[in-house]
Tab-separated table of C-alpha atoms and ligand atoms in Angstrom:
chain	number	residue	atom	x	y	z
W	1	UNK	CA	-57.856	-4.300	1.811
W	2	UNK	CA	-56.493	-3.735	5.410
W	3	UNK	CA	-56.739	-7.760	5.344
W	4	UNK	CA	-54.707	-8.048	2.434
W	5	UNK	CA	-51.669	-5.909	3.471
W	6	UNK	CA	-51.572	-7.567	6.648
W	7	UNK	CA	-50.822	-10.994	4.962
W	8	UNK	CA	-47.872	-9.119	3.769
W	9	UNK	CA	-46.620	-7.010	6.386
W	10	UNK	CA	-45.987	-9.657	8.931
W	11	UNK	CA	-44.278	-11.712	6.575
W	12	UNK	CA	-41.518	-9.071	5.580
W	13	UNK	CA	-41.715	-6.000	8.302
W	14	UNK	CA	-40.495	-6.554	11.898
W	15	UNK	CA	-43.669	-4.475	13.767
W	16	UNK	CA	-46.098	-5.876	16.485
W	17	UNK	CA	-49.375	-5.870	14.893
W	18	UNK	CA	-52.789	-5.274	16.875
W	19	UNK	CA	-55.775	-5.070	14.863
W	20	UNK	CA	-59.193	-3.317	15.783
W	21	UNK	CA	-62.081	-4.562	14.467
W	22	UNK	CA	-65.505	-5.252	16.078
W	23	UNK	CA	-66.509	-7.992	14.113
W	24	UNK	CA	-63.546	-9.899	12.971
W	25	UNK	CA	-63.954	-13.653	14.702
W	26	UNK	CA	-60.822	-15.077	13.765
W	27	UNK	CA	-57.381	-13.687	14.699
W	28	UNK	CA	-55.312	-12.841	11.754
W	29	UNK	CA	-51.637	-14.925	11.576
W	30	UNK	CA	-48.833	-13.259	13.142
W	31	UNK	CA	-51.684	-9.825	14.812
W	32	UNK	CA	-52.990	-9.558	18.044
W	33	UNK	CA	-56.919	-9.110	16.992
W	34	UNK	CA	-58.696	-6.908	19.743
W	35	UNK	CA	-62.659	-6.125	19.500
W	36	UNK	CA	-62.773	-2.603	20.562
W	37	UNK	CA	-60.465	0.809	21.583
W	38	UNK	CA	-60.977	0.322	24.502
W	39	UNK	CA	-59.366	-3.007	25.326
W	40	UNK	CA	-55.984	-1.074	24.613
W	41	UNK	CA	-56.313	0.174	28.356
W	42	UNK	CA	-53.594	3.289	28.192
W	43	UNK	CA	-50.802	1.559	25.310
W	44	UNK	CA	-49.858	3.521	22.637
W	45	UNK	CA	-48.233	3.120	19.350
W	46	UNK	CA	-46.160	4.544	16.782
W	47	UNK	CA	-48.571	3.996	13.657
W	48	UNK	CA	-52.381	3.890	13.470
W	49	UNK	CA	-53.258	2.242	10.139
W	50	UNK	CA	-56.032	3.696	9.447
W	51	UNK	CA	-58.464	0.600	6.940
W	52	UNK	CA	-62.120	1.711	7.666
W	53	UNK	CA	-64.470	2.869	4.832
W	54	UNK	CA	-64.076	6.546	4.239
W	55	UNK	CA	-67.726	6.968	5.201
W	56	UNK	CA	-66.994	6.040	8.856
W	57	UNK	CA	-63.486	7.529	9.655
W	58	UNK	CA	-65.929	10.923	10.908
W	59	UNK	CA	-67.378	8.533	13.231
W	60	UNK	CA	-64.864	6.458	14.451
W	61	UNK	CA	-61.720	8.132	14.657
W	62	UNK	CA	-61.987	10.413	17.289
W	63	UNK	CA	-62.382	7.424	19.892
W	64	UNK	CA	-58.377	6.638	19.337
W	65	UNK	CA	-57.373	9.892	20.077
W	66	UNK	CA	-55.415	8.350	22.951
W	67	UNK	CA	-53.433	5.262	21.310
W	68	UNK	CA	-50.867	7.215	19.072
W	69	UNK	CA	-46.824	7.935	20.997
W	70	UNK	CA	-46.419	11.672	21.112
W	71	UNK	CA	-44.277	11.353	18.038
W	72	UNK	CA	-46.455	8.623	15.982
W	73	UNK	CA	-48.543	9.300	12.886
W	74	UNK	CA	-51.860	8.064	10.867
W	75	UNK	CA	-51.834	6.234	7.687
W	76	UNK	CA	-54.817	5.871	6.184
W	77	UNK	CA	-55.617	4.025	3.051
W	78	UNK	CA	-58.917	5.422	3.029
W	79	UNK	CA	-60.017	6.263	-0.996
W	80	UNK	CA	-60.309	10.392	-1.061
W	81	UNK	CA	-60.221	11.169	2.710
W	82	UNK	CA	-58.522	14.315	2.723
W	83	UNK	CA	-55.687	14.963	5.458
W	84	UNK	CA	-57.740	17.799	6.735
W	85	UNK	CA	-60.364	15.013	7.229
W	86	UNK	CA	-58.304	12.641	9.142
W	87	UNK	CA	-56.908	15.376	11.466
W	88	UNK	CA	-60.059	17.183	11.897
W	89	UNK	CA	-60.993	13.954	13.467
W	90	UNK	CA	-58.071	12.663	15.145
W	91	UNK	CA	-56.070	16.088	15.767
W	92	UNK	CA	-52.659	16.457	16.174
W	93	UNK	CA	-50.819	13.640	14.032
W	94	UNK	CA	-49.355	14.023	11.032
W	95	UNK	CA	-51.038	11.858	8.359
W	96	UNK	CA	-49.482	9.883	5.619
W	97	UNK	CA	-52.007	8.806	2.816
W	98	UNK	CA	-51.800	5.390	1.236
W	99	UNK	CA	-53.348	4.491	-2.194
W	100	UNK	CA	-52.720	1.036	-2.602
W	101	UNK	CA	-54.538	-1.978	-4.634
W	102	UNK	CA	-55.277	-5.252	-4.626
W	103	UNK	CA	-52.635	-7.085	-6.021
W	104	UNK	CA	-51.059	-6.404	-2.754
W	105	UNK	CA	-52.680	-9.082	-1.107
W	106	UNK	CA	-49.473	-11.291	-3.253
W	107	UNK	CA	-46.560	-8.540	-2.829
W	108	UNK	CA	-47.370	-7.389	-6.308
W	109	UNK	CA	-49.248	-4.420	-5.341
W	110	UNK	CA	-48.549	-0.585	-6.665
W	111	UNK	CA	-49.040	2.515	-3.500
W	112	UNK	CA	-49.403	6.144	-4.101
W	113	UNK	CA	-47.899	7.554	-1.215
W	114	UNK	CA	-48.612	11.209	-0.071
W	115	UNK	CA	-47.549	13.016	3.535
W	116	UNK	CA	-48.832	16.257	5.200
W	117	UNK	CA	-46.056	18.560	6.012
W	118	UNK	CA	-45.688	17.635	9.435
W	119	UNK	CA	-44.366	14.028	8.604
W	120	UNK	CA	-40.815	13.718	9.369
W	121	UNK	CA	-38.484	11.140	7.533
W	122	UNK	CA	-39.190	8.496	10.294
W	123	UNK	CA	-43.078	8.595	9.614
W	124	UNK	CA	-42.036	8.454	5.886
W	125	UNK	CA	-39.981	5.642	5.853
W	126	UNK	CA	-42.115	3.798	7.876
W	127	UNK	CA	-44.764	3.862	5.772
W	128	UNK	CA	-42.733	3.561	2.875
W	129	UNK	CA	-41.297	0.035	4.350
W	130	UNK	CA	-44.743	-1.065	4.554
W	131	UNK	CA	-45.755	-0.543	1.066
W	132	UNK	CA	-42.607	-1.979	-0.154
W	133	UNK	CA	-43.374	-5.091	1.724
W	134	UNK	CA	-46.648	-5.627	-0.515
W	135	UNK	CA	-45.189	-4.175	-3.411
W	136	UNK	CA	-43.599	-0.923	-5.075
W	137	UNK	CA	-44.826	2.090	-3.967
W	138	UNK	CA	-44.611	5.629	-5.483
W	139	UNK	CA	-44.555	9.222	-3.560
W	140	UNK	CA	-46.748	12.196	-5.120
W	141	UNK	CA	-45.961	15.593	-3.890
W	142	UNK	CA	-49.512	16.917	-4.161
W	143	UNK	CA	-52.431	15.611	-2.556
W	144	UNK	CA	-54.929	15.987	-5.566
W	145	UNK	CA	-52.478	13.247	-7.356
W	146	UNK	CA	-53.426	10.943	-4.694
W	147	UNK	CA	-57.193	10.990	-5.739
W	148	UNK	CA	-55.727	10.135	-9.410
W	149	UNK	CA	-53.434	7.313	-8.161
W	150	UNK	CA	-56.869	6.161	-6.911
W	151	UNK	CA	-58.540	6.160	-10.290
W	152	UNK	CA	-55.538	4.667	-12.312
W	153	UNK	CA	-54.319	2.328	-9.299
W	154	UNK	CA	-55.957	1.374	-6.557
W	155	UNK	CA	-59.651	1.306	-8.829
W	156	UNK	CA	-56.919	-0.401	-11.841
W	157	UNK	CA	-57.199	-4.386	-10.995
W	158	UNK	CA	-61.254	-3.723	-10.617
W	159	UNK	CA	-61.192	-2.729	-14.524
W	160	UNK	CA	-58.280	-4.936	-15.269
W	161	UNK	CA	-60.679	-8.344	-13.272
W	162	UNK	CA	-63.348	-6.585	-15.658
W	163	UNK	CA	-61.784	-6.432	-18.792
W	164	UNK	CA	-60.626	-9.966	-18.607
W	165	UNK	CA	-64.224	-11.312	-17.685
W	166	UNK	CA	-65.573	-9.723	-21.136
W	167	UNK	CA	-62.198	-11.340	-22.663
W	168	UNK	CA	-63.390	-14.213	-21.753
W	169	UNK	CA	-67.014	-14.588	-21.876
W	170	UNK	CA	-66.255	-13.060	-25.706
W	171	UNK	CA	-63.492	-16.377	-25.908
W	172	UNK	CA	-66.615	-18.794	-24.622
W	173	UNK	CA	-69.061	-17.200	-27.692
W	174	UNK	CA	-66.525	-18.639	-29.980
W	175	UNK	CA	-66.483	-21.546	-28.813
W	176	UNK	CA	-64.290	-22.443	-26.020
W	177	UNK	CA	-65.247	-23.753	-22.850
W	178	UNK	CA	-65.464	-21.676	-19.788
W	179	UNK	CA	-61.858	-23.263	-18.602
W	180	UNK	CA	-60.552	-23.348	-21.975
W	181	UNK	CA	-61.448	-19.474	-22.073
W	182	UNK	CA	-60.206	-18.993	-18.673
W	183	UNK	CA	-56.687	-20.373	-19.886
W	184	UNK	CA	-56.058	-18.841	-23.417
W	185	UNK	CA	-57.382	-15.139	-21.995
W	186	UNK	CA	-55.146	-15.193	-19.194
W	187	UNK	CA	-52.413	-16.782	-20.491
W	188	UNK	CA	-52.336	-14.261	-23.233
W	189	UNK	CA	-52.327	-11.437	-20.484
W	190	UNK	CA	-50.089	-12.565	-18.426
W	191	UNK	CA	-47.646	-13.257	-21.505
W	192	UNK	CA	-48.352	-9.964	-23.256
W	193	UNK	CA	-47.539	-7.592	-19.615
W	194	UNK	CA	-45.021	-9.746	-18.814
W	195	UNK	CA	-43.339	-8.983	-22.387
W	196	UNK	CA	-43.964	-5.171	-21.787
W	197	UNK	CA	-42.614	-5.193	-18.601
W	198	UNK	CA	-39.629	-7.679	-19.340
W	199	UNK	CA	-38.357	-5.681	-22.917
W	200	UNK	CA	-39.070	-2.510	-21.395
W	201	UNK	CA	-40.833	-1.743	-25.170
W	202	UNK	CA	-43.895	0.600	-25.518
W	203	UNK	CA	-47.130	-1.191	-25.772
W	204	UNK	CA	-48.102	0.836	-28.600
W	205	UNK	CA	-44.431	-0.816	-30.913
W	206	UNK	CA	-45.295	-4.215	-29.406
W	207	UNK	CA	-49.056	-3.925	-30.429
W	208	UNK	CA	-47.805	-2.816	-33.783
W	209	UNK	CA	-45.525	-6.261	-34.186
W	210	UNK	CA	-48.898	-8.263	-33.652
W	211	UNK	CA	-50.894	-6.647	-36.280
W	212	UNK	CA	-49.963	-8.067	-40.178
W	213	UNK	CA	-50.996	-5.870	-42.495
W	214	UNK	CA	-54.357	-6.554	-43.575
W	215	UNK	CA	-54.183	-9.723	-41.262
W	216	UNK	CA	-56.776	-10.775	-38.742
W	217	UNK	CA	-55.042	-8.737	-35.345
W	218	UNK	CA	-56.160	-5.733	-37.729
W	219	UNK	CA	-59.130	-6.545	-38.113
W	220	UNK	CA	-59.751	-6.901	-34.241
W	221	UNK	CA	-57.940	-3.960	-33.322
W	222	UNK	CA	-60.151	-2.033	-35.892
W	223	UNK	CA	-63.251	-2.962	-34.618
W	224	UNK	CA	-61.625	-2.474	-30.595
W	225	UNK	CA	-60.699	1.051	-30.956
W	226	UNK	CA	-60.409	1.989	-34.695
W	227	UNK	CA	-62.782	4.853	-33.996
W	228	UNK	CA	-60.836	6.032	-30.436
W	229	UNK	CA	-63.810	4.596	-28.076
W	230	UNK	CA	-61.584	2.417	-26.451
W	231	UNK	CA	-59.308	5.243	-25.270
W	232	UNK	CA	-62.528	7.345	-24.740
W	233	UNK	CA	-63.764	4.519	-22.079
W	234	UNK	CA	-61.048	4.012	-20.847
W	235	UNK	CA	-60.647	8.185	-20.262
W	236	UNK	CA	-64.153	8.397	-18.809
W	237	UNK	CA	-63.397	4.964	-16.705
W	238	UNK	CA	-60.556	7.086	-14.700
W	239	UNK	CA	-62.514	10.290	-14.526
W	240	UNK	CA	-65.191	8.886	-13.112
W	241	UNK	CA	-63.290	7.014	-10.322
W	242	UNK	CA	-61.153	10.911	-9.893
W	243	UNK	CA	-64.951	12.589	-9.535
W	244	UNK	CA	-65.875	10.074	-7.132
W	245	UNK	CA	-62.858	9.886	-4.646
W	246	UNK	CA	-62.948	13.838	-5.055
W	247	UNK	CA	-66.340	13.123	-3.378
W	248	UNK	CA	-65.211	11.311	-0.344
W	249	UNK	CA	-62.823	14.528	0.697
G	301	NDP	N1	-60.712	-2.782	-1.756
G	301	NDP	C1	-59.686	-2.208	-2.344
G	301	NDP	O1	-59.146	-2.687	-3.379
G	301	NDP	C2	-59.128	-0.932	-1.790
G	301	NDP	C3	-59.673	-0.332	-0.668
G	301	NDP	N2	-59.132	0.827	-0.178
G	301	NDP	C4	-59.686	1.428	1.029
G	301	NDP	O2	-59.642	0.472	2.061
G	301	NDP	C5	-60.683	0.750	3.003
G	301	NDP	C6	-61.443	-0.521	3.277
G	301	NDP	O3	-62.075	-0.928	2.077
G	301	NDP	P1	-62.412	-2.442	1.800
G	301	NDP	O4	-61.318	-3.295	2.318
G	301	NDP	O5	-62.777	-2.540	0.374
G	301	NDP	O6	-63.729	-2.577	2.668
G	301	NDP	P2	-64.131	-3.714	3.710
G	301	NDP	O7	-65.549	-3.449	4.097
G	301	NDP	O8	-63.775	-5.041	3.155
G	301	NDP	O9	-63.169	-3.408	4.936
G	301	NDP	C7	-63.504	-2.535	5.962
G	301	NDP	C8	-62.995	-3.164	7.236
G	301	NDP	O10	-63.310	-2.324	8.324
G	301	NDP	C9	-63.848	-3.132	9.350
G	301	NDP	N3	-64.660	-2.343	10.264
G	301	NDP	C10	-65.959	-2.029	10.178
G	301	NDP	N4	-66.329	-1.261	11.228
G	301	NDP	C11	-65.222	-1.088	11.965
G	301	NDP	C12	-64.962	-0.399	13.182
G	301	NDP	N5	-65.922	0.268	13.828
G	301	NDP	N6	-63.713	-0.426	13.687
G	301	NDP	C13	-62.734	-1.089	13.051
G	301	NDP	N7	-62.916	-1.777	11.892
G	301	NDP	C14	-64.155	-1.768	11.371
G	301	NDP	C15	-64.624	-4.170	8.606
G	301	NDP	O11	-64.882	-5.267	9.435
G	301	NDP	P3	-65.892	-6.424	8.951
G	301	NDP	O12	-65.466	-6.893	7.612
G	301	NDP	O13	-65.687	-7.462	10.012
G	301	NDP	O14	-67.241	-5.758	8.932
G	301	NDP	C16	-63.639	-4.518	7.501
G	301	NDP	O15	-62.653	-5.419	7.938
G	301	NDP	C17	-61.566	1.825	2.396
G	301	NDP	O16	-61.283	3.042	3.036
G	301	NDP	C18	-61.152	1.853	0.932
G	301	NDP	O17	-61.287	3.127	0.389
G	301	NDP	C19	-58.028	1.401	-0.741
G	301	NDP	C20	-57.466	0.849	-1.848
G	301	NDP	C21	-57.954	-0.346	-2.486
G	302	LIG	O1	-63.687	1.218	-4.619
G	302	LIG	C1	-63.142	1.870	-3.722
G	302	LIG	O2	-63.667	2.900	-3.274
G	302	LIG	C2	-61.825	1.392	-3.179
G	302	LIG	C3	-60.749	2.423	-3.329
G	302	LIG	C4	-59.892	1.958	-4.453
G	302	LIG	C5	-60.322	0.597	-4.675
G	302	LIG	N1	-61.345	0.287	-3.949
């Protein structure tokens, strides 16, 4: 994911990059890619982007305790890592939290954003520029929404890839072939979010100018969710993803 927003950021933000990773062999376009803390000698910085699995930030964060300006910050796009987390481990900083997703990695990404109290409008903005670079980006004033802009967001484009696999191995048991599928699944997508986004009309009046009465979109929708499970999934899909980044506090 770090990867991802990278391709973005030093297209559209004016920053100096450095990256830190141990085992990255090939130094990403436009960052300076450095192997390990140490080889920052004694420079500091304003923001330390913080990309690392949630499991290791306990571990690993403390050694940078020394690259952050007196005035910098942490952003961390770690899933559930609670502030308290990050600056039990890397005291002192305030923290800004960054859900994004995926479709970042082509500027069409969508960031929770959430700050600790000790961010100032510099450290705010900052981040906010970033996000804005890979996307849009939204600020939640509590940091329990966060954990839910995980579930609905940043998880989203894993159910969304998911949902249009099934789509399409259902459009290959009717016959198609697998690029055939591949083509009238997405294409219908695409079309069908690009109409809700584009007329601005609720999915639930556009669904209902598909479906002729006693006509064959009626007969799928019936047997999609006629009985609610649909909704029910997709309800248990989010609260699972809540439960689980509620976990990795
Ligand atoms: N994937 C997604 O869609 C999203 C992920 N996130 C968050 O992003 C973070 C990364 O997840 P994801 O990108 O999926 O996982 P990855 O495993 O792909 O990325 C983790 C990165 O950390 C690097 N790394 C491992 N050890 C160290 C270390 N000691 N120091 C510095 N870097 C290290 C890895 O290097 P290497 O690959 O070389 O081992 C890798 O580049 C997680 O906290 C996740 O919650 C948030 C939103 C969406
Ligand atoms: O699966 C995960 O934990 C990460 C966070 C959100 C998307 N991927």
């Amino acid at each position: 994911m770090g990867g991802a927003l990278l391709t973005q950021w030093v297209k559209a933000v004016e920053a100096d990059f450095t990256i830190l990773d141990p085992f990255l062999d090939q130094q990403p376009e436009g960052a300076r890619l450095l192997k390990k803390v140490e080889d920052l000698g004694d420079e500091q910085f304003d923001l330390l982007i913080v990309a690392i699995k949630p499991q290791m930030i306990d571990e690993i964060l403390p050694a940078y305790k020394n690259v952050l300006a007196s005035d910098g910050a942490i952003a961390s796009i770690a899933a559930g890592c609670s502030v308290q987390r990050l600056k039990k481990a890397l005291p002192g900083f305030p923290v800004v939290r960054i859900m994004p997703n995926l479709p970042s990695a082509i500027g069409a990404g969508v960031a929770g954003l959430y700050a600790s109290e000790d961010a100032g409008k510099t450290h705010k903005d900052g981040v906010q520029e970033l996000m804005e670079a890979a996307g849009t980006a939204v600020w939640v004033g509590e940091e329990d929404m966060l954990d839910r802009v995980t579930a609905v967001a940043g998880s989203g484009p894993g159910y969304v890839f998911e949902i249009a696999r099934a789509y399409i191995e259902a459009a290959q048991e009717l016959g198609f072939s697998a690029e055939q599928a591949r083509d009238l699944v997405m294409g219908t997508l695409n079309g069908s979010i690009q109409m809700v986004l584009e007329t601005g009309d609720d999915p639930e009046n556009l669904r209902n100018s598909v479906t002729s009465k006693n006509g064959t979109t009626e007969a799928g929708l019936n047997a999609l969710n006629g009985d609610g499970s649909l909704t029910k999934l997709l309800k248990s899909t989010t609260e699972a993803a809540y439960k689980r980044a509620v976990e990795l506090r």
